[in-house]
Amino acid sequence: MHRPAPSAGARTHRIRRVLAIGLTAATAVTATACVSHEQKPSGSRHSAASPAASPSQVPRRDHRDALREARGGIGEADGVVPDGVTVFDDALPAVARLDPDLLSALRRAATAAADDSVTFYVNTGWRSSAYQDQLLREAVSKYGSREEAARWVATADTSPHVSGDAVDLGQSDATAWLSGHGAEYGLCQIYRNEPWHYELRPEAVDDGCPKMFADPTQDPRMQP
């Protein structure tokens, strides 16, 4: 059936109605977008559909906690040393609580060794009595007797580590460098069975390092 063409007024009314519907829909979409990007209140729980946190956002267990637990509660405050510590890292008690003269000699030697691309890493330096006792218990368990353990670990009463007078250096290039140059700085290997263990002997600058003991059991300082 042929319908008569709408009047001008009717056409105008229809156009306005369509525009109004379009504006309402656009407003609804905008409002939804704003809500979806709104920051959630702190402490709110994410639903199961929320994306998981990236690995970098997941808190990791501090390696120092692991070290402390492995040592029965003994940690950095007792002288435990994490990897990568050098003689210049005096924020750590193992380094900062070394005898000042020993530490000064180590740093002067380390500065010279750096010219040969050698770094002085610290395996252990100052230790608390509790840490030394723990190490001795571990050595007894490892070597089977207190007598055998004494060749490697002293008691807390006799250890030069507890007094801050000894350092055990890591990596063979550092100990090799010191075997040739250590006496110039008063730094001497004390025990033949411990090429990493160094103490300060100021007289070595002029007279050379003293003869080494075979192991700590031969050192008069280690006797009860």
PDB file of C-alpha atoms in Angstrom:
ATOM      1  CA  MET A   1       0.000   0.000   0.000  1.00  0.00           C
ATOM      2  CA  HIS A   2       1.348   3.471  -0.812  1.00  0.00           C
ATOM      3  CA  ARG A   3       1.750   5.658   2.296  1.00  0.00           C
ATOM      4  CA  PRO A   4       1.679   9.421   2.097  1.00  0.00           C
ATOM      5  CA  ALA A   5       5.043  11.145   2.662  1.00  0.00           C
ATOM      6  CA  PRO A   6       5.453  12.403   6.237  1.00  0.00           C
ATOM      7  CA  SER A   7       5.157  16.074   6.843  1.00  0.00           C
ATOM      8  CA  ALA A   8       8.218  18.230   7.561  1.00  0.00           C
ATOM      9  CA  GLY A   9       7.261  18.419  11.242  1.00  0.00           C
ATOM     10  CA  ALA A  10       7.051  14.638  11.556  1.00  0.00           C
ATOM     11  CA  ARG A  11      10.482  14.187   9.944  1.00  0.00           C
ATOM     12  CA  THR A  12      12.041  16.683  12.357  1.00  0.00           C
ATOM     13  CA  HIS A  13      10.524  14.890  15.371  1.00  0.00           C
ATOM     14  CA  ARG A  14      11.894  11.493  14.208  1.00  0.00           C
ATOM     15  CA  ILE A  15      15.423  12.847  13.692  1.00  0.00           C
ATOM     16  CA  ARG A  16      15.434  14.359  17.189  1.00  0.00           C
ATOM     17  CA  ARG A  17      14.249  11.024  18.666  1.00  0.00           C
ATOM     18  CA  VAL A  18      17.047   9.056  16.925  1.00  0.00           C
ATOM     19  CA  LEU A  19      19.689  11.557  18.093  1.00  0.00           C
ATOM     20  CA  ALA A  20      18.423  11.316  21.677  1.00  0.00           C
ATOM     21  CA  ILE A  21      18.622   7.516  21.624  1.00  0.00           C
ATOM     22  CA  GLY A  22      22.195   7.685  20.233  1.00  0.00           C
ATOM     23  CA  LEU A  23      23.351  10.141  22.899  1.00  0.00           C
ATOM     24  CA  THR A  24      21.870   7.972  25.654  1.00  0.00           C
ATOM     25  CA  ALA A  25      23.726   4.887  24.363  1.00  0.00           C
ATOM     26  CA  ALA A  26      27.018   6.788  24.065  1.00  0.00           C
ATOM     27  CA  THR A  27      26.646   8.071  27.631  1.00  0.00           C
ATOM     28  CA  ALA A  28      26.056   4.540  28.891  1.00  0.00           C
ATOM     29  CA  VAL A  29      29.179   3.212  27.113  1.00  0.00           C
ATOM     30  CA  THR A  30      31.314   6.058  28.496  1.00  0.00           C
ATOM     31  CA  ALA A  31      30.032   5.455  32.027  1.00  0.00           C
ATOM     32  CA  THR A  32      30.813   1.735  31.764  1.00  0.00           C
ATOM     33  CA  ALA A  33      34.339   2.452  30.536  1.00  0.00           C
ATOM     34  CA  CYS A  34      34.966   4.826  33.423  1.00  0.00           C
ATOM     35  CA  VAL A  35      33.795   2.264  35.975  1.00  0.00           C
ATOM     36  CA  SER A  36      35.954  -0.501  34.454  1.00  0.00           C
ATOM     37  CA  HIS A  37      39.113   1.667  34.736  1.00  0.00           C
ATOM     38  CA  GLU A  38      38.392   3.034  38.186  1.00  0.00           C
ATOM     39  CA  GLN A  39      41.083   2.230  40.739  1.00  0.00           C
ATOM     40  CA  LYS A  40      39.941  -0.351  43.261  1.00  0.00           C
ATOM     41  CA  PRO A  41      40.040   0.536  46.963  1.00  0.00           C
ATOM     42  CA  SER A  42      43.158  -0.655  48.758  1.00  0.00           C
ATOM     43  CA  GLY A  43      42.701  -4.031  50.387  1.00  0.00           C
ATOM     44  CA  SER A  44      39.921  -5.097  48.031  1.00  0.00           C
ATOM     45  CA  ARG A  45      40.002  -8.693  46.826  1.00  0.00           C
ATOM     46  CA  HIS A  46      40.287  -9.399  43.125  1.00  0.00           C
ATOM     47  CA  SER A  47      37.750 -11.799  41.702  1.00  0.00           C
ATOM     48  CA  ALA A  48      38.791 -15.077  40.116  1.00  0.00           C
ATOM     49  CA  ALA A  49      38.474 -13.418  36.732  1.00  0.00           C
ATOM     50  CA  SER A  50      41.046 -10.742  37.613  1.00  0.00           C
ATOM     51  CA  PRO A  51      44.437 -11.145  35.890  1.00  0.00           C
ATOM     52  CA  ALA A  52      47.179 -12.687  38.028  1.00  0.00           C
ATOM     53  CA  ALA A  53      50.060 -10.522  39.236  1.00  0.00           C
ATOM     54  CA  SER A  54      53.169 -10.617  37.095  1.00  0.00           C
ATOM     55  CA  PRO A  55      56.213 -12.448  38.551  1.00  0.00           C
ATOM     56  CA  SER A  56      57.927  -9.124  39.239  1.00  0.00           C
ATOM     57  CA  GLN A  57      55.006  -8.096  41.479  1.00  0.00           C
ATOM     58  CA  VAL A  58      55.081 -11.246  43.595  1.00  0.00           C
ATOM     59  CA  PRO A  59      57.189 -10.642  46.726  1.00  0.00           C
ATOM     60  CA  ARG A  60      60.236 -12.887  46.855  1.00  0.00           C
ATOM     61  CA  ARG A  61      61.679 -14.418  49.967  1.00  0.00           C
ATOM     62  CA  ASP A  62      64.746 -12.548  51.089  1.00  0.00           C
ATOM     63  CA  HIS A  63      67.933 -14.610  50.635  1.00  0.00           C
ATOM     64  CA  ARG A  64      69.039 -13.404  54.040  1.00  0.00           C
ATOM     65  CA  ASP A  65      66.086 -15.136  55.660  1.00  0.00           C
ATOM     66  CA  ALA A  66      67.156 -18.378  53.995  1.00  0.00           C
ATOM     67  CA  LEU A  67      70.708 -17.957  55.279  1.00  0.00           C
ATOM     68  CA  ARG A  68      69.434 -17.257  58.777  1.00  0.00           C
ATOM     69  CA  GLU A  69      67.194 -20.321  58.805  1.00  0.00           C
ATOM     70  CA  ALA A  70      69.952 -22.541  57.420  1.00  0.00           C
ATOM     71  CA  ARG A  71      72.177 -21.466  60.320  1.00  0.00           C
ATOM     72  CA  GLY A  72      69.599 -22.053  63.018  1.00  0.00           C
ATOM     73  CA  GLY A  73      68.680 -18.412  63.437  1.00  0.00           C
ATOM     74  CA  ILE A  74      72.197 -17.074  62.860  1.00  0.00           C
ATOM     75  CA  GLY A  75      72.175 -14.194  60.363  1.00  0.00           C
ATOM     76  CA  GLU A  76      74.137 -11.262  58.976  1.00  0.00           C
ATOM     77  CA  ALA A  77      74.211  -9.576  62.384  1.00  0.00           C
ATOM     78  CA  ASP A  78      76.326 -12.542  63.537  1.00  0.00           C
ATOM     79  CA  GLY A  79      78.694 -12.316  60.578  1.00  0.00           C
ATOM     80  CA  VAL A  80      77.002 -14.480  57.957  1.00  0.00           C
ATOM     81  CA  VAL A  81      78.133 -13.251  54.531  1.00  0.00           C
ATOM     82  CA  PRO A  82      75.962 -13.400  51.380  1.00  0.00           C
ATOM     83  CA  ASP A  83      77.541 -13.913  47.976  1.00  0.00           C
ATOM     84  CA  GLY A  84      79.428 -11.087  46.300  1.00  0.00           C
ATOM     85  CA  VAL A  85      80.636  -9.186  49.387  1.00  0.00           C
ATOM     86  CA  THR A  86      84.014  -7.456  49.061  1.00  0.00           C
ATOM     87  CA  VAL A  87      86.376  -5.904  51.577  1.00  0.00           C
ATOM     88  CA  PHE A  88      84.785  -2.524  50.785  1.00  0.00           C
ATOM     89  CA  ASP A  89      81.242  -3.525  51.825  1.00  0.00           C
ATOM     90  CA  ASP A  90      81.382  -2.114  55.329  1.00  0.00           C
ATOM     91  CA  ALA A  91      77.596  -2.073  55.748  1.00  0.00           C
ATOM     92  CA  LEU A  92      77.905  -5.731  56.770  1.00  0.00           C
ATOM     93  CA  PRO A  93      79.131  -6.571  60.283  1.00  0.00           C
ATOM     94  CA  ALA A  94      81.414  -9.310  58.926  1.00  0.00           C
ATOM     95  CA  VAL A  95      83.446  -6.562  57.249  1.00  0.00           C
ATOM     96  CA  ALA A  96      82.730  -3.510  59.391  1.00  0.00           C
ATOM     97  CA  ARG A  97      83.701  -5.258  62.640  1.00  0.00           C
ATOM     98  CA  LEU A  98      87.087  -6.422  61.456  1.00  0.00           C
ATOM     99  CA  ASP A  99      90.071  -4.906  63.244  1.00  0.00           C
ATOM    100  CA  PRO A 100      90.522  -1.425  61.700  1.00  0.00           C
ATOM    101  CA  ASP A 101      94.198  -1.993  60.893  1.00  0.00           C
ATOM    102  CA  LEU A 102      93.447  -5.324  59.221  1.00  0.00           C
ATOM    103  CA  LEU A 103      90.613  -3.793  57.217  1.00  0.00           C
ATOM    104  CA  SER A 104      92.796  -0.875  56.131  1.00  0.00           C
ATOM    105  CA  ALA A 105      95.535  -3.231  54.953  1.00  0.00           C
ATOM    106  CA  LEU A 106      93.002  -5.363  53.074  1.00  0.00           C
ATOM    107  CA  ARG A 107      91.579  -2.340  51.289  1.00  0.00           C
ATOM    108  CA  ARG A 108      94.988  -1.020  50.306  1.00  0.00           C
ATOM    109  CA  ALA A 109      95.943  -4.433  48.952  1.00  0.00           C
ATOM    110  CA  ALA A 110      92.573  -4.808  47.199  1.00  0.00           C
ATOM    111  CA  THR A 111      93.031  -1.439  45.509  1.00  0.00           C
ATOM    112  CA  ALA A 112      96.410  -2.533  44.171  1.00  0.00           C
ATOM    113  CA  ALA A 113      95.067  -5.962  43.149  1.00  0.00           C
ATOM    114  CA  ALA A 114      92.275  -4.315  41.171  1.00  0.00           C
ATOM    115  CA  ASP A 115      94.922  -3.093  38.716  1.00  0.00           C
ATOM    116  CA  ASP A 116      95.499  -6.775  37.954  1.00  0.00           C
ATOM    117  CA  SER A 117      91.722  -7.376  37.621  1.00  0.00           C
ATOM    118  CA  VAL A 118      91.603  -9.213  40.954  1.00  0.00           C
ATOM    119  CA  THR A 119      88.766  -8.676  43.442  1.00  0.00           C
ATOM    120  CA  PHE A 120      88.940  -9.513  47.150  1.00  0.00           C
ATOM    121  CA  TYR A 121      85.688 -11.268  48.014  1.00  0.00           C
ATOM    122  CA  VAL A 122      84.968 -12.011  51.664  1.00  0.00           C
ATOM    123  CA  ASN A 123      83.795 -15.518  52.520  1.00  0.00           C
ATOM    124  CA  THR A 124      83.825 -14.750  56.211  1.00  0.00           C
ATOM    125  CA  GLY A 125      85.321 -12.103  58.447  1.00  0.00           C
ATOM    126  CA  TRP A 126      84.199 -11.109  61.913  1.00  0.00           C
ATOM    127  CA  ARG A 127      81.845 -13.625  63.553  1.00  0.00           C
ATOM    128  CA  SER A 128      79.791 -13.601  66.711  1.00  0.00           C
ATOM    129  CA  SER A 129      80.469 -16.236  69.372  1.00  0.00           C
ATOM    130  CA  ALA A 130      77.114 -17.830  68.559  1.00  0.00           C
ATOM    131  CA  TYR A 131      78.047 -18.152  64.892  1.00  0.00           C
ATOM    132  CA  GLN A 132      81.458 -19.611  65.762  1.00  0.00           C
ATOM    133  CA  ASP A 133      79.828 -22.158  68.061  1.00  0.00           C
ATOM    134  CA  GLN A 134      77.439 -23.116  65.276  1.00  0.00           C
ATOM    135  CA  LEU A 135      80.312 -23.583  62.814  1.00  0.00           C
ATOM    136  CA  LEU A 136      82.173 -25.757  65.311  1.00  0.00           C
ATOM    137  CA  ARG A 137      79.125 -27.983  65.808  1.00  0.00           C
ATOM    138  CA  GLU A 138      78.812 -28.343  62.047  1.00  0.00           C
ATOM    139  CA  ALA A 139      82.515 -29.219  61.749  1.00  0.00           C
ATOM    140  CA  VAL A 140      82.262 -31.885  64.452  1.00  0.00           C
ATOM    141  CA  SER A 141      79.303 -33.391  62.606  1.00  0.00           C
ATOM    142  CA  LYS A 142      81.184 -33.258  59.299  1.00  0.00           C
ATOM    143  CA  TYR A 143      84.567 -34.600  60.444  1.00  0.00           C
ATOM    144  CA  GLY A 144      83.320 -37.028  63.062  1.00  0.00           C
ATOM    145  CA  SER A 145      85.206 -35.766  66.103  1.00  0.00           C
ATOM    146  CA  ARG A 146      86.055 -32.584  67.929  1.00  0.00           C
ATOM    147  CA  GLU A 147      89.775 -33.291  67.496  1.00  0.00           C
ATOM    148  CA  GLU A 148      89.514 -33.473  63.700  1.00  0.00           C
ATOM    149  CA  ALA A 149      87.167 -30.491  63.549  1.00  0.00           C
ATOM    150  CA  ALA A 150      89.768 -28.440  65.445  1.00  0.00           C
ATOM    151  CA  ARG A 151      92.005 -28.585  62.360  1.00  0.00           C
ATOM    152  CA  TRP A 152      89.502 -26.328  60.611  1.00  0.00           C
ATOM    153  CA  VAL A 153      87.355 -24.501  63.151  1.00  0.00           C
ATOM    154  CA  ALA A 154      88.422 -22.917  66.437  1.00  0.00           C
ATOM    155  CA  THR A 155      86.319 -22.412  69.533  1.00  0.00           C
ATOM    156  CA  ALA A 156      84.612 -19.084  70.141  1.00  0.00           C
ATOM    157  CA  ASP A 157      87.146 -18.367  72.911  1.00  0.00           C
ATOM    158  CA  THR A 158      90.175 -18.781  70.641  1.00  0.00           C
ATOM    159  CA  SER A 159      88.997 -17.893  67.122  1.00  0.00           C
ATOM    160  CA  PRO A 160      90.612 -14.804  65.579  1.00  0.00           C
ATOM    161  CA  HIS A 161      87.398 -14.368  63.609  1.00  0.00           C
ATOM    162  CA  VAL A 162      85.452 -13.654  66.793  1.00  0.00           C
ATOM    163  CA  SER A 163      87.987 -10.988  67.765  1.00  0.00           C
ATOM    164  CA  GLY A 164      87.880  -9.530  64.226  1.00  0.00           C
ATOM    165  CA  ASP A 165      91.525 -10.384  63.528  1.00  0.00           C
ATOM    166  CA  ALA A 166      91.061 -12.746  60.574  1.00  0.00           C
ATOM    167  CA  VAL A 167      89.392 -12.851  57.188  1.00  0.00           C
ATOM    168  CA  ASP A 168      88.758 -15.720  54.793  1.00  0.00           C
ATOM    169  CA  LEU A 169      88.954 -14.506  51.208  1.00  0.00           C
ATOM    170  CA  GLY A 170      87.160 -16.017  48.264  1.00  0.00           C
ATOM    171  CA  GLN A 171      88.376 -17.034  44.826  1.00  0.00           C
ATOM    172  CA  SER A 172      91.789 -18.426  44.095  1.00  0.00           C
ATOM    173  CA  ASP A 173      93.023 -15.427  42.118  1.00  0.00           C
ATOM    174  CA  ALA A 174      92.805 -13.252  45.235  1.00  0.00           C
ATOM    175  CA  THR A 175      94.690 -15.705  47.442  1.00  0.00           C
ATOM    176  CA  ALA A 176      97.240 -16.269  44.686  1.00  0.00           C
ATOM    177  CA  TRP A 177      97.768 -12.506  44.442  1.00  0.00           C
ATOM    178  CA  LEU A 178      98.213 -12.241  48.207  1.00  0.00           C
ATOM    179  CA  SER A 179     100.667 -15.134  48.310  1.00  0.00           C
ATOM    180  CA  GLY A 180     102.952 -13.014  46.165  1.00  0.00           C
ATOM    181  CA  HIS A 181     102.168  -9.520  47.444  1.00  0.00           C
ATOM    182  CA  GLY A 182     100.452  -9.866  50.822  1.00  0.00           C
ATOM    183  CA  ALA A 183     103.578  -9.349  52.925  1.00  0.00           C
ATOM    184  CA  GLU A 184     103.975  -5.874  51.411  1.00  0.00           C
ATOM    185  CA  TYR A 185     100.750  -4.957  53.241  1.00  0.00           C
ATOM    186  CA  GLY A 186     101.385  -7.067  56.348  1.00  0.00           C
ATOM    187  CA  LEU A 187      98.820  -9.658  55.222  1.00  0.00           C
ATOM    188  CA  CYS A 188      99.881 -13.247  55.849  1.00  0.00           C
ATOM    189  CA  GLN A 189      98.497 -16.724  55.375  1.00  0.00           C
ATOM    190  CA  ILE A 190      98.675 -18.335  58.810  1.00  0.00           C
ATOM    191  CA  TYR A 191      97.744 -21.979  58.216  1.00  0.00           C
ATOM    192  CA  ARG A 192      99.080 -24.160  55.415  1.00  0.00           C
ATOM    193  CA  ASN A 193      95.773 -26.026  55.125  1.00  0.00           C
ATOM    194  CA  GLU A 194      93.789 -22.789  54.796  1.00  0.00           C
ATOM    195  CA  PRO A 195      95.088 -20.733  51.856  1.00  0.00           C
ATOM    196  CA  TRP A 196      92.075 -18.416  52.206  1.00  0.00           C
ATOM    197  CA  HIS A 197      92.725 -17.412  55.850  1.00  0.00           C
ATOM    198  CA  TYR A 198      94.648 -14.135  56.281  1.00  0.00           C
ATOM    199  CA  GLU A 199      95.652 -12.126  59.315  1.00  0.00           C
ATOM    200  CA  LEU A 200      97.615  -8.940  59.849  1.00  0.00           C
ATOM    201  CA  ARG A 201     101.283  -9.224  60.733  1.00  0.00           C
ATOM    202  CA  PRO A 202     102.707  -5.663  60.485  1.00  0.00           C
ATOM    203  CA  GLU A 203     106.295  -6.875  60.854  1.00  0.00           C
ATOM    204  CA  ALA A 204     105.916  -8.794  57.581  1.00  0.00           C
ATOM    205  CA  VAL A 205     106.340  -5.532  55.661  1.00  0.00           C
ATOM    206  CA  ASP A 206     110.034  -5.576  56.601  1.00  0.00           C
ATOM    207  CA  ASP A 207     110.709  -9.175  57.589  1.00  0.00           C
ATOM    208  CA  GLY A 208     108.295 -11.212  55.475  1.00  0.00           C
ATOM    209  CA  CYS A 209     105.489 -13.403  56.753  1.00  0.00           C
ATOM    210  CA  PRO A 210     106.258 -15.881  59.558  1.00  0.00           C
ATOM    211  CA  LYS A 211     106.398 -19.610  58.947  1.00  0.00           C
ATOM    212  CA  MET A 212     102.926 -21.076  58.572  1.00  0.00           C
ATOM    213  CA  PHE A 213     101.415 -23.577  60.975  1.00  0.00           C
ATOM    214  CA  ALA A 214     100.310 -26.854  59.426  1.00  0.00           C
ATOM    215  CA  ASP A 215      96.796 -26.208  60.753  1.00  0.00           C
ATOM    216  CA  PRO A 216      95.154 -24.406  63.687  1.00  0.00           C
ATOM    217  CA  THR A 217      95.910 -27.229  66.139  1.00  0.00           C
ATOM    218  CA  GLN A 218      99.611 -26.259  65.865  1.00  0.00           C
ATOM    219  CA  ASP A 219      98.896 -22.622  66.752  1.00  0.00           C
ATOM    220  CA  PRO A 220      99.650 -21.859  70.429  1.00  0.00           C
ATOM    221  CA  ARG A 221      96.715 -19.420  70.453  1.00  0.00           C
ATOM    222  CA  MET A 222      94.331 -22.313  69.848  1.00  0.00           C
ATOM    223  CA  GLN A 223      95.408 -24.277  72.904  1.00  0.00           C
ATOM    224  CA  PRO A 224      92.947 -24.417  75.817  1.00  0.00           C
TER     225      PRO A 224
END
